Tab-separated table of N, CA and C in Angstrom:
chain	number	residue	atom	x	y	z
A	10	MET	N	2.983	18.324	30.723
A	10	MET	CA	2.326	17.912	29.500
A	10	MET	C	2.680	18.912	28.405
A	11	THR	N	3.059	18.383	27.242
A	11	THR	CA	3.440	19.257	26.143
A	11	THR	C	2.223	19.610	25.325
A	12	ARG	N	2.272	20.771	24.784
A	12	ARG	CA	1.174	21.259	23.956
A	12	ARG	C	1.441	20.892	22.507
A	13	PRO	N	0.437	20.352	21.791
A	13	PRO	CA	0.651	19.997	20.384
A	13	PRO	C	0.923	21.234	19.535
A	14	SER	N	1.762	21.046	18.534
A	14	SER	CA	2.042	22.146	17.612
A	14	SER	C	0.902	22.258	16.601
A	15	PRO	N	0.842	23.348	15.830
A	15	PRO	CA	-0.269	23.533	14.881
A	15	PRO	C	-0.368	22.441	13.824
A	16	GLY	N	0.740	21.751	13.494
A	16	GLY	CA	0.712	20.705	12.477
A	16	GLY	C	0.265	19.364	13.011
A	17	ASP	N	0.054	19.255	14.334
A	17	ASP	CA	-0.346	17.995	14.939
A	17	ASP	C	-1.866	17.848	14.919
A	18	LEU	N	-2.318	16.629	14.676
A	18	LEU	CA	-3.745	16.327	14.685
A	18	LEU	C	-4.019	15.215	15.675
A	19	PRO	N	-5.142	15.245	16.365
A	19	PRO	CA	-5.472	14.132	17.254
A	19	PRO	C	-5.897	12.920	16.444
A	20	HIS	N	-5.419	11.751	16.862
A	20	HIS	CA	-5.800	10.501	16.222
A	20	HIS	C	-6.987	9.913	16.974
A	21	ASP	N	-7.596	8.886	16.392
A	21	ASP	CA	-8.754	8.245	17.002
A	21	ASP	C	-8.439	7.623	18.362
A	22	ASP	N	-7.181	7.198	18.553
A	22	ASP	CA	-6.831	6.533	19.806
A	22	ASP	C	-6.408	7.516	20.890
A	23	GLY	N	-6.547	8.801	20.658
A	23	GLY	CA	-6.237	9.802	21.667
A	23	GLY	C	-4.826	10.349	21.575
A	24	THR	N	-3.965	9.725	20.762
A	24	THR	CA	-2.610	10.234	20.619
A	24	THR	C	-2.597	11.379	19.628
A	25	VAL	N	-1.514	12.111	19.602
A	25	VAL	CA	-1.379	13.241	18.690
A	25	VAL	C	-0.218	12.955	17.766
A	26	GLY	N	-0.421	13.152	16.475
A	26	GLY	CA	0.644	12.900	15.507
A	26	GLY	C	0.726	13.999	14.486
A	27	VAL	N	1.862	14.077	13.840
A	27	VAL	CA	2.097	15.119	12.852
A	27	VAL	C	1.387	14.751	11.562
A	28	ALA	N	0.766	15.719	10.952
A	28	ALA	CA	0.074	15.516	9.686
A	28	ALA	C	0.686	16.429	8.633
A	29	TRP	N	0.420	16.132	7.398
A	29	TRP	CA	0.887	16.974	6.315
A	29	TRP	C	0.085	18.255	6.334
A	30	GLN	N	0.731	19.355	6.073
A	30	GLN	CA	0.046	20.637	6.166
A	30	GLN	C	0.058	21.331	4.807
A	31	ALA	N	-1.109	21.724	4.345
A	31	ALA	CA	-1.248	22.466	3.101
A	31	ALA	C	-1.822	23.829	3.450
A	32	GLY	N	-0.978	24.816	3.450
A	32	GLY	CA	-1.420	26.142	3.853
A	32	GLY	C	-1.800	26.144	5.311
A	33	ALA	N	-2.975	26.616	5.633
A	33	ALA	CA	-3.413	26.691	7.024
A	33	ALA	C	-4.163	25.439	7.455
A	34	ASP	N	-4.572	24.587	6.496
A	34	ASP	CA	-5.360	23.403	6.839
A	34	ASP	C	-4.470	22.173	6.912
A	35	ALA	N	-4.566	21.437	8.003
A	35	ALA	CA	-3.824	20.187	8.147
A	35	ALA	C	-4.695	19.050	7.639
A	36	VAL	N	-4.080	18.122	6.898
A	36	VAL	CA	-4.795	16.998	6.320
A	36	VAL	C	-4.133	15.720	6.806
A	37	ARG	N	-4.921	14.752	7.228
A	37	ARG	CA	-4.399	13.467	7.668
A	37	ARG	C	-4.874	12.385	6.711
A	38	THR	N	-3.960	11.519	6.274
A	38	THR	CA	-4.301	10.432	5.383
A	38	THR	C	-4.946	9.309	6.183
A	39	PRO	N	-6.154	8.856	5.798
A	39	PRO	CA	-6.790	7.781	6.550
A	39	PRO	C	-6.116	6.444	6.280
A	40	ARG	N	-5.634	5.786	7.301
A	40	ARG	CA	-5.023	4.475	7.157
A	40	ARG	C	-5.551	3.546	8.227
A	41	GLY	N	-6.741	3.759	8.624
A	41	GLY	CA	-7.310	2.998	9.716
A	41	GLY	C	-7.827	1.647	9.277
A	42	PRO	N	-8.503	0.981	10.188
A	42	PRO	CA	-9.037	-0.346	9.908
A	42	PRO	C	-10.038	-0.358	8.752
A	43	ALA	N	-10.784	0.712	8.562
A	43	ALA	CA	-11.766	0.731	7.478
A	43	ALA	C	-11.095	0.660	6.109
A	44	VAL	N	-9.987	1.378	5.945
A	44	VAL	CA	-9.270	1.347	4.671
A	44	VAL	C	-8.656	-0.027	4.448
A	45	ARG	N	-8.059	-0.594	5.492
A	45	ARG	CA	-7.488	-1.937	5.380
A	45	ARG	C	-8.555	-2.962	5.019
A	46	THR	N	-9.713	-2.864	5.648
A	46	THR	CA	-10.791	-3.809	5.366
A	46	THR	C	-11.265	-3.667	3.923
A	47	LEU	N	-11.425	-2.435	3.464
A	47	LEU	CA	-11.841	-2.217	2.076
A	47	LEU	C	-10.820	-2.791	1.103
A	48	LEU	N	-9.524	-2.516	1.341
A	48	LEU	CA	-8.480	-3.059	0.466
A	48	LEU	C	-8.445	-4.579	0.531
A	49	ASN	N	-8.647	-5.149	1.710
A	49	ASN	CA	-8.656	-6.609	1.837
A	49	ASN	C	-9.827	-7.232	1.089
A	50	ILE	N	-10.985	-6.570	1.105
A	50	ILE	CA	-12.145	-7.094	0.373
A	50	ILE	C	-11.888	-7.047	-1.129
A	51	ILE	N	-11.371	-5.915	-1.605
A	51	ILE	CA	-11.033	-5.812	-3.037
A	51	ILE	C	-9.987	-6.860	-3.399
A	52	TRP	N	-8.957	-6.995	-2.550
A	52	TRP	CA	-7.900	-7.978	-2.777
A	52	TRP	C	-8.478	-9.386	-2.836
A	53	PHE	N	-9.351	-9.725	-1.901
A	53	PHE	CA	-9.939	-11.059	-1.838
A	53	PHE	C	-10.652	-11.396	-3.139
A	54	VAL	N	-11.422	-10.449	-3.666
A	54	VAL	CA	-12.191	-10.690	-4.888
A	54	VAL	C	-11.284	-10.761	-6.110
A	55	VAL	N	-10.318	-9.845	-6.195
A	55	VAL	CA	-9.484	-9.744	-7.397
A	55	VAL	C	-8.402	-10.820	-7.444
A	56	ALA	N	-7.715	-11.073	-6.327
A	56	ALA	CA	-6.573	-11.983	-6.385
A	56	ALA	C	-6.464	-12.929	-5.202
A	57	GLY	N	-6.918	-12.521	-4.041
A	57	GLY	CA	-6.657	-13.269	-2.826
A	57	GLY	C	-7.197	-14.684	-2.812
A	58	LEU	N	-8.432	-14.854	-3.226
A	58	LEU	CA	-9.033	-16.185	-3.209
A	58	LEU	C	-8.259	-17.134	-4.107
A	59	TRP	N	-7.900	-16.674	-5.289
A	59	TRP	CA	-7.211	-17.539	-6.257
A	59	TRP	C	-5.798	-17.859	-5.799
A	60	LEU	N	-5.099	-16.876	-5.249
A	60	LEU	CA	-3.755	-17.138	-4.726
A	60	LEU	C	-3.813	-18.110	-3.549
A	61	ALA	N	-4.766	-17.899	-2.653
A	61	ALA	CA	-4.888	-18.773	-1.492
A	61	ALA	C	-5.219	-20.202	-1.916
A	62	LEU	N	-6.089	-20.350	-2.906
A	62	LEU	CA	-6.396	-21.697	-3.402
A	62	LEU	C	-5.156	-22.355	-3.999
A	63	GLY	N	-4.377	-21.596	-4.738
A	63	GLY	CA	-3.133	-22.130	-5.304
A	63	GLY	C	-2.161	-22.578	-4.237
A	64	TYR	N	-1.984	-21.737	-3.220
A	64	TYR	CA	-1.098	-22.110	-2.113
A	64	TYR	C	-1.640	-23.327	-1.368
A	65	ALA	N	-2.959	-23.397	-1.169
A	65	ALA	CA	-3.557	-24.533	-0.456
A	65	ALA	C	-3.395	-25.827	-1.246
A	66	ILE	N	-3.571	-25.774	-2.550
A	66	ILE	CA	-3.376	-26.963	-3.383
A	66	ILE	C	-1.916	-27.408	-3.317
A	67	ALA	N	-0.991	-26.455	-3.388
A	67	ALA	CA	0.430	-26.794	-3.257
A	67	ALA	C	0.701	-27.406	-1.882
A	68	GLY	N	0.046	-26.895	-0.843
A	68	GLY	CA	0.211	-27.447	0.499
A	68	GLY	C	-0.258	-28.884	0.591
A	69	VAL	N	-1.383	-29.184	-0.035
A	69	VAL	CA	-1.897	-30.558	-0.036
A	69	VAL	C	-0.933	-31.474	-0.775
A	70	VAL	N	-0.428	-31.025	-1.918
A	70	VAL	CA	0.526	-31.840	-2.690
A	70	VAL	C	1.797	-32.078	-1.875
A	71	PHE	N	2.309	-31.041	-1.222
A	71	PHE	CA	3.517	-31.195	-0.409
A	71	PHE	C	3.272	-32.115	0.786
A	72	CYS	N	2.083	-32.145	1.317
A	72	CYS	CA	1.790	-32.984	2.489
A	72	CYS	C	1.596	-34.459	2.139
A	73	ILE	N	1.510	-34.782	0.864
A	73	ILE	CA	1.365	-36.181	0.457
A	73	ILE	C	2.625	-36.961	0.823
A	74	LEU	N	3.790	-36.374	0.572
A	74	LEU	CA	5.046	-37.025	0.934
A	74	LEU	C	5.467	-36.582	2.338
A	75	ILE	N	5.971	-37.488	3.104
A	75	ILE	CA	6.353	-37.175	4.479
A	75	ILE	C	7.501	-36.168	4.515
A	76	LEU	N	8.451	-36.293	3.620
A	76	LEU	CA	9.613	-35.401	3.633
A	76	LEU	C	9.269	-33.947	3.325
A	77	THR	N	8.197	-33.720	2.601
A	77	THR	CA	7.861	-32.344	2.208
A	77	THR	C	6.731	-31.747	3.044
A	78	ILE	N	6.370	-32.375	4.152
A	78	ILE	CA	5.322	-31.820	5.019
A	78	ILE	C	5.669	-30.408	5.508
A	79	PRO	N	6.927	-30.121	5.892
A	79	PRO	CA	7.226	-28.733	6.288
A	79	PRO	C	6.955	-27.718	5.168
A	80	LEU	N	7.132	-28.144	3.915
A	80	LEU	CA	6.818	-27.255	2.795
A	80	LEU	C	5.313	-27.045	2.686
A	81	GLY	N	4.547	-28.080	2.982
A	81	GLY	CA	3.090	-27.962	2.980
A	81	GLY	C	2.601	-27.011	4.058
A	82	VAL	N	3.219	-27.083	5.231
A	82	VAL	CA	2.850	-26.177	6.318
A	82	VAL	C	3.129	-24.733	5.916
A	83	ALA	N	4.269	-24.498	5.267
A	83	ALA	CA	4.593	-23.145	4.793
A	83	ALA	C	3.585	-22.686	3.741
A	84	SER	N	3.143	-23.585	2.887
A	84	SER	CA	2.143	-23.232	1.870
A	84	SER	C	0.823	-22.819	2.510
A	85	PHE	N	0.409	-23.548	3.533
A	85	PHE	CA	-0.843	-23.198	4.213
A	85	PHE	C	-0.721	-21.850	4.937
A	86	ARG	N	0.455	-21.580	5.503
A	86	ARG	CA	0.682	-20.293	6.175
A	86	ARG	C	0.597	-19.145	5.160
A	87	MET	N	1.174	-19.361	3.985
A	87	MET	CA	1.115	-18.326	2.952
A	87	MET	C	-0.276	-18.203	2.345
A	88	ALA	N	-1.032	-19.299	2.322
A	88	ALA	CA	-2.416	-19.228	1.841
A	88	ALA	C	-3.232	-18.319	2.746
A	89	ASN	N	-3.026	-18.428	4.041
A	89	ASN	CA	-3.705	-17.566	4.996
A	89	ASN	C	-3.321	-16.099	4.771
A	90	TYR	N	-2.054	-15.856	4.544
A	90	TYR	CA	-1.564	-14.496	4.289
A	90	TYR	C	-2.107	-13.959	2.961
A	91	ALA	N	-2.206	-14.822	1.957
A	91	ALA	CA	-2.687	-14.391	0.646
A	91	ALA	C	-4.158	-14.012	0.661
A	92	LEU	N	-4.930	-14.547	1.594
A	92	LEU	CA	-6.346	-14.190	1.686
A	92	LEU	C	-6.559	-12.757	2.151
A	93	TRP	N	-5.768	-12.284	3.096
A	93	TRP	CA	-6.022	-11.021	3.790
A	93	TRP	C	-4.697	-10.339	4.109
A	94	PRO	N	-3.967	-9.778	3.128
A	94	PRO	CA	-2.609	-9.286	3.377
A	94	PRO	C	-2.514	-7.903	4.026
A	95	PHE	N	-3.509	-7.050	3.849
A	95	PHE	CA	-3.406	-5.695	4.378
A	95	PHE	C	-3.554	-5.720	5.889
A	96	GLY	N	-2.653	-5.016	6.557
A	96	GLY	CA	-2.631	-5.019	8.009
A	96	GLY	C	-1.645	-6.034	8.563
A	97	ARG	N	-0.903	-6.681	7.687
A	97	ARG	CA	0.116	-7.651	8.079
A	97	ARG	C	1.430	-7.293	7.411
A	98	ALA	N	2.514	-7.771	7.992
A	98	ALA	CA	3.842	-7.525	7.428
A	98	ALA	C	4.696	-8.774	7.607
A	99	VAL	N	5.687	-8.929	6.740
A	99	VAL	CA	6.644	-10.023	6.825
A	99	VAL	C	7.897	-9.475	7.490
A	100	VAL	N	8.302	-10.104	8.580
A	100	VAL	CA	9.491	-9.670	9.319
A	100	VAL	C	10.390	-10.876	9.549
A	101	PRO	N	11.690	-10.631	9.740
A	101	PRO	CA	12.599	-11.751	10.040
A	101	PRO	C	12.231	-12.417	11.363
A	102	LYS	N	12.401	-13.716	11.404
A	102	LYS	CA	12.105	-14.488	12.614
A	102	LYS	C	13.409	-14.704	13.376
A	103	GLU	N	13.380	-14.373	14.635
A	103	GLU	CA	14.570	-14.560	15.452
A	103	GLU	C	14.813	-16.047	15.686
A	104	GLY	N	16.073	-16.425	15.695
A	104	GLY	CA	16.432	-17.804	15.991
A	104	GLY	C	16.400	-18.741	14.804
A	105	ALA	N	16.150	-18.239	13.601
A	105	ALA	CA	16.163	-19.103	12.423
A	105	ALA	C	17.617	-19.436	12.095
A	106	GLY	N	17.887	-20.706	11.898
A	106	GLY	CA	19.268	-21.120	11.697
A	106	GLY	C	19.471	-21.888	10.411
A	107	ALA	N	20.338	-22.894	10.502
A	107	ALA	CA	20.727	-23.670	9.332
A	107	ALA	C	19.552	-24.464	8.756
A	108	GLY	N	18.659	-24.917	9.618
A	108	GLY	CA	17.489	-25.651	9.127
A	108	GLY	C	16.638	-24.802	8.203
A	109	ALA	N	16.483	-23.526	8.543
A	109	ALA	CA	15.709	-22.620	7.692
A	109	ALA	C	16.394	-22.435	6.343
A	110	VAL	N	17.716	-22.378	6.347
A	110	VAL	CA	18.454	-22.212	5.083
A	110	VAL	C	18.252	-23.431	4.192
A	111	VAL	N	18.353	-24.619	4.764
A	111	VAL	CA	18.173	-25.855	3.988
A	111	VAL	C	16.749	-25.928	3.435
A	112	LEU	N	15.758	-25.652	4.278
A	112	LEU	CA	14.374	-25.688	3.809
A	112	LEU	C	14.115	-24.625	2.739
A	113	ASN	N	14.734	-23.451	2.861
A	113	ASN	CA	14.573	-22.414	1.843
A	113	ASN	C	15.165	-22.848	0.506
A	114	VAL	N	16.301	-23.530	0.521
A	114	VAL	CA	16.900	-24.011	-0.728
A	114	VAL	C	15.969	-25.020	-1.401
A	115	VAL	N	15.441	-25.955	-0.623
A	115	VAL	CA	14.501	-26.939	-1.179
A	115	VAL	C	13.249	-26.235	-1.688
A	116	TRP	N	12.744	-25.264	-0.920
A	116	TRP	CA	11.549	-24.522	-1.316
A	116	TRP	C	11.775	-23.783	-2.631
A	117	ILE	N	12.921	-23.104	-2.748
A	117	ILE	CA	13.215	-22.349	-3.977
A	117	ILE	C	13.229	-23.290	-5.177
A	118	LEU	N	13.846	-24.454	-5.023
A	118	LEU	CA	13.932	-25.403	-6.142
A	118	LEU	C	12.566	-25.959	-6.546
A	119	LEU	N	11.699	-26.236	-5.557
A	119	LEU	CA	10.413	-26.868	-5.861
A	119	LEU	C	9.289	-25.894	-6.179
A	120	ALA	N	9.260	-24.735	-5.511
A	120	ALA	CA	8.093	-23.864	-5.697
A	120	ALA	C	8.409	-22.380	-5.651
A	121	GLY	N	9.417	-21.982	-4.935
A	121	GLY	CA	9.629	-20.564	-4.639
A	121	GLY	C	9.866	-19.672	-5.836
A	122	TRP	N	10.698	-20.103	-6.766
A	122	TRP	CA	11.045	-19.225	-7.876
A	122	TRP	C	9.846	-18.906	-8.747
A	123	TRP	N	8.993	-19.913	-9.020
A	123	TRP	CA	7.841	-19.626	-9.884
A	123	TRP	C	6.754	-18.867	-9.134
A	124	LEU	N	6.631	-19.067	-7.820
A	124	LEU	CA	5.664	-18.282	-7.047
A	124	LEU	C	6.059	-16.813	-7.020
A	125	ALA	N	7.336	-16.558	-6.844
A	125	ALA	CA	7.813	-15.175	-6.844
A	125	ALA	C	7.575	-14.519	-8.209
A	126	LEU	N	7.822	-15.258	-9.269
A	126	LEU	CA	7.572	-14.714	-10.614
A	126	LEU	C	6.089	-14.440	-10.846
A	127	VAL	N	5.221	-15.306	-10.348
A	127	VAL	CA	3.772	-15.092	-10.483
A	127	VAL	C	3.355	-13.823	-9.741
A	128	HIS	N	3.898	-13.621	-8.539
A	128	HIS	CA	3.561	-12.417	-7.784
A	128	HIS	C	4.050	-11.155	-8.503
A	129	VAL	N	5.243	-11.183	-9.058
A	129	VAL	CA	5.771	-10.005	-9.768
A	129	VAL	C	4.952	-9.744	-11.031
A	130	ALA	N	4.645	-10.780	-11.793
A	130	ALA	CA	3.855	-10.596	-13.016
A	130	ALA	C	2.454	-10.077	-12.692
A	131	THR	N	1.846	-10.614	-11.659
A	131	THR	CA	0.515	-10.153	-11.257
A	131	THR	C	0.574	-8.698	-10.789
A	132	ALA	N	1.628	-8.333	-10.080
A	132	ALA	CA	1.776	-6.955	-9.610
A	132	ALA	C	1.905	-5.985	-10.779
A	133	VAL	N	2.618	-6.378	-11.802
A	133	VAL	CA	2.761	-5.509	-12.980
A	133	VAL	C	1.402	-5.285	-13.633
A	134	VAL	N	0.610	-6.338	-13.765
A	134	VAL	CA	-0.726	-6.204	-14.365
A	134	VAL	C	-1.635	-5.354	-13.479
A	135	GLN	N	-1.580	-5.567	-12.168
A	135	GLN	CA	-2.440	-4.809	-11.257
A	135	GLN	C	-2.060	-3.328	-11.209
A	136	ALA	N	-0.803	-3.019	-11.390
A	136	ALA	CA	-0.344	-1.632	-11.278
A	136	ALA	C	-0.779	-0.766	-12.456
A	137	ILE	N	-1.393	-1.341	-13.451
A	137	ILE	CA	-1.840	-0.571	-14.608
A	137	ILE	C	-2.944	0.416	-14.231
A	138	THR	N	-3.816	0.026	-13.311
A	138	THR	CA	-4.906	0.916	-12.907
A	138	THR	C	-4.584	1.575	-11.567
A	139	ILE	N	-5.216	2.677	-11.290
A	139	ILE	CA	-4.993	3.386	-10.034
A	139	ILE	C	-5.474	2.544	-8.860
A	140	ILE	N	-6.625	1.907	-8.995
A	140	ILE	CA	-7.154	1.065	-7.919
A	140	ILE	C	-6.246	-0.137	-7.687
A	141	GLY	N	-5.580	-0.593	-8.734
A	141	GLY	CA	-4.723	-1.760	-8.616
A	141	GLY	C	-3.368	-1.501	-7.990
A	142	ILE	N	-2.973	-0.246	-7.815
A	142	ILE	CA	-1.643	0.049	-7.263
A	142	ILE	C	-1.470	-0.495	-5.848
A	143	PRO	N	-2.411	-0.286	-4.917
A	143	PRO	CA	-2.226	-0.902	-3.594
A	143	PRO	C	-2.206	-2.427	-3.658
A	144	LEU	N	-2.949	-3.003	-4.602
A	144	LEU	CA	-2.943	-4.450	-4.756
A	144	LEU	C	-1.598	-4.927	-5.296
A	145	ALA	N	-1.023	-4.158	-6.198
A	145	ALA	CA	0.303	-4.498	-6.722
A	145	ALA	C	1.352	-4.426	-5.617
A	146	ILE	N	1.235	-3.436	-4.749
A	146	ILE	CA	2.164	-3.321	-3.622
A	146	ILE	C	2.016	-4.534	-2.706
A	147	ALA	N	0.782	-4.955	-2.461
A	147	ALA	CA	0.550	-6.141	-1.629
A	147	ALA	C	1.140	-7.386	-2.282
A	148	ASN	N	1.019	-7.482	-3.592
A	148	ASN	CA	1.606	-8.617	-4.299
A	148	ASN	C	3.125	-8.604	-4.181
A	149	LEU	N	3.726	-7.428	-4.295
A	149	LEU	CA	5.181	-7.338	-4.194
A	149	LEU	C	5.667	-7.604	-2.772
A	150	LYS	N	4.855	-7.272	-1.773
A	150	LYS	CA	5.296	-7.560	-0.409
A	150	LYS	C	5.195	-9.048	-0.091
A	151	MET	N	4.526	-9.813	-0.955
A	151	MET	CA	4.474	-11.261	-0.780
A	151	MET	C	5.661	-11.975	-1.425
A	152	VAL	N	6.414	-11.277	-2.248
A	152	VAL	CA	7.539	-11.907	-2.932
A	152	VAL	C	8.571	-12.473	-1.953
A	153	PRO	N	9.011	-11.723	-0.928
A	153	PRO	CA	10.028	-12.298	-0.036
A	153	PRO	C	9.588	-13.583	0.653
A	154	ILE	N	8.351	-13.639	1.090
A	154	ILE	CA	7.907	-14.845	1.789
A	154	ILE	C	7.563	-15.970	0.820
A	155	SER	N	7.199	-15.641	-0.416
A	155	SER	CA	6.933	-16.710	-1.384
A	155	SER	C	8.233	-17.296	-1.914
A	156	LEU	N	9.304	-16.519	-1.895
A	156	LEU	CA	10.598	-17.008	-2.368
A	156	LEU	C	11.334	-17.771	-1.269
A	157	VAL	N	11.410	-17.204	-0.080
A	157	VAL	CA	12.099	-17.845	1.047
A	157	VAL	C	11.234	-17.715	2.309
A	158	PRO	N	10.315	-18.670	2.535
A	158	PRO	CA	9.378	-18.527	3.649
A	158	PRO	C	9.963	-18.846	5.022
A	159	TYR	N	11.027	-19.600	5.066
A	159	TYR	CA	11.582	-19.995	6.357
A	159	TYR	C	12.530	-18.908	6.858
A	160	GLY	N	12.451	-18.643	8.159
A	160	GLY	CA	13.236	-17.566	8.743
A	160	GLY	C	12.496	-16.243	8.704
A	161	LYS	N	11.240	-16.293	8.279
A	161	LYS	CA	10.390	-15.104	8.247
A	161	LYS	C	9.076	-15.440	8.947
A	162	GLN	N	8.435	-14.409	9.462
A	162	GLN	CA	7.128	-14.611	10.072
A	162	GLN	C	6.181	-13.507	9.631
A	163	ILE	N	4.905	-13.820	9.660
A	163	ILE	CA	3.865	-12.867	9.285
A	163	ILE	C	3.249	-12.351	10.575
A	164	VAL	N	3.284	-11.036	10.751
A	164	VAL	CA	2.743	-10.427	11.974
A	164	VAL	C	1.800	-9.298	11.595
A	165	ARG	N	0.935	-8.942	12.528
A	165	ARG	CA	0.058	-7.790	12.324
A	165	ARG	C	0.896	-6.526	12.430
A	166	THR	N	0.640	-5.568	11.569
A	166	THR	CA	1.409	-4.326	11.612
A	166	THR	C	1.127	-3.537	12.879
A	167	ASP	N	-0.045	-3.741	13.470
A	167	ASP	CA	-0.368	-3.050	14.714
A	167	ASP	C	0.516	-3.512	15.864
A	168	SER	N	1.034	-4.739	15.792
A	168	SER	CA	1.858	-5.267	16.874
A	168	SER	C	3.305	-4.814	16.791
A	169	LEU	N	3.696	-4.208	15.665
A	169	LEU	CA	5.066	-3.732	15.497
A	169	LEU	C	5.180	-2.283	15.945
A	170	PRO	N	6.307	-1.925	16.565
A	170	PRO	CA	6.525	-0.502	16.854
A	170	PRO	C	6.616	0.276	15.535
A	171	ALA	N	6.229	1.525	15.556
A	171	ALA	CA	6.199	2.343	14.337
A	171	ALA	C	7.559	2.379	13.636
A	172	SER	N	8.639	2.339	14.402
A	172	SER	CA	9.968	2.399	13.797
A	172	SER	C	10.345	1.109	13.082
A	173	GLN	N	9.668	0.006	13.361
A	173	GLN	CA	9.983	-1.271	12.736
A	173	GLN	C	8.986	-1.683	11.668
A	174	ARG	N	7.974	-0.878	11.423
A	174	ARG	CA	6.989	-1.219	10.396
A	174	ARG	C	7.593	-1.009	9.018
A	175	PRO	N	7.404	-1.956	8.121
A	175	PRO	CA	7.873	-1.764	6.756
A	175	PRO	C	7.137	-0.603	6.095
A	176	LEU	N	7.798	0.086	5.191
A	176	LEU	CA	7.194	1.232	4.530
A	176	LEU	C	5.965	0.852	3.710
A	177	HIS	N	5.912	-0.377	3.217
A	177	HIS	CA	4.812	-0.794	2.365
A	177	HIS	C	3.606	-1.323	3.128
A	178	SER	N	3.682	-1.348	4.454
A	178	SER	CA	2.575	-1.934	5.203
A	178	SER	C	1.483	-0.912	5.439
A	179	LEU	N	0.259	-1.312	5.152
A	179	LEU	CA	-0.913	-0.477	5.411
A	179	LEU	C	-1.635	-1.028	6.601
């Protein structure tokens, strides 16, 4: 068994990890479930509910026509993600092929480009305040899936190995 170095701190789950050290005192940044829950609650009130409603309405409209039902399903999936984004990440989906490319082209033409622009514009407005910076980051991490949702999947960041977690995931 190896002995932890002075810069290592015990985590809540019993593992030991390196922390930032300022002089003799080691400080660990809290990124646990409590912070994610707090950010998700703030997100839900400030932007999440409205974004999710927009995606859900788009999903209903897409489901009216039989040919666009797959676009409606993608809208509902993104509505779920828009409600509670912290603690989740967008990763490439294995096995996505030509069908995903075709659906992404149709999606971009019908909804993707303006959804991506809405997320970027909202992120710029949110980034004005200090409290809004994490919300702006969450908005920007939604851009890839709002622009091209097929060939991507939404997963919990806890299920990803640390080496595969996106830098922006909390």
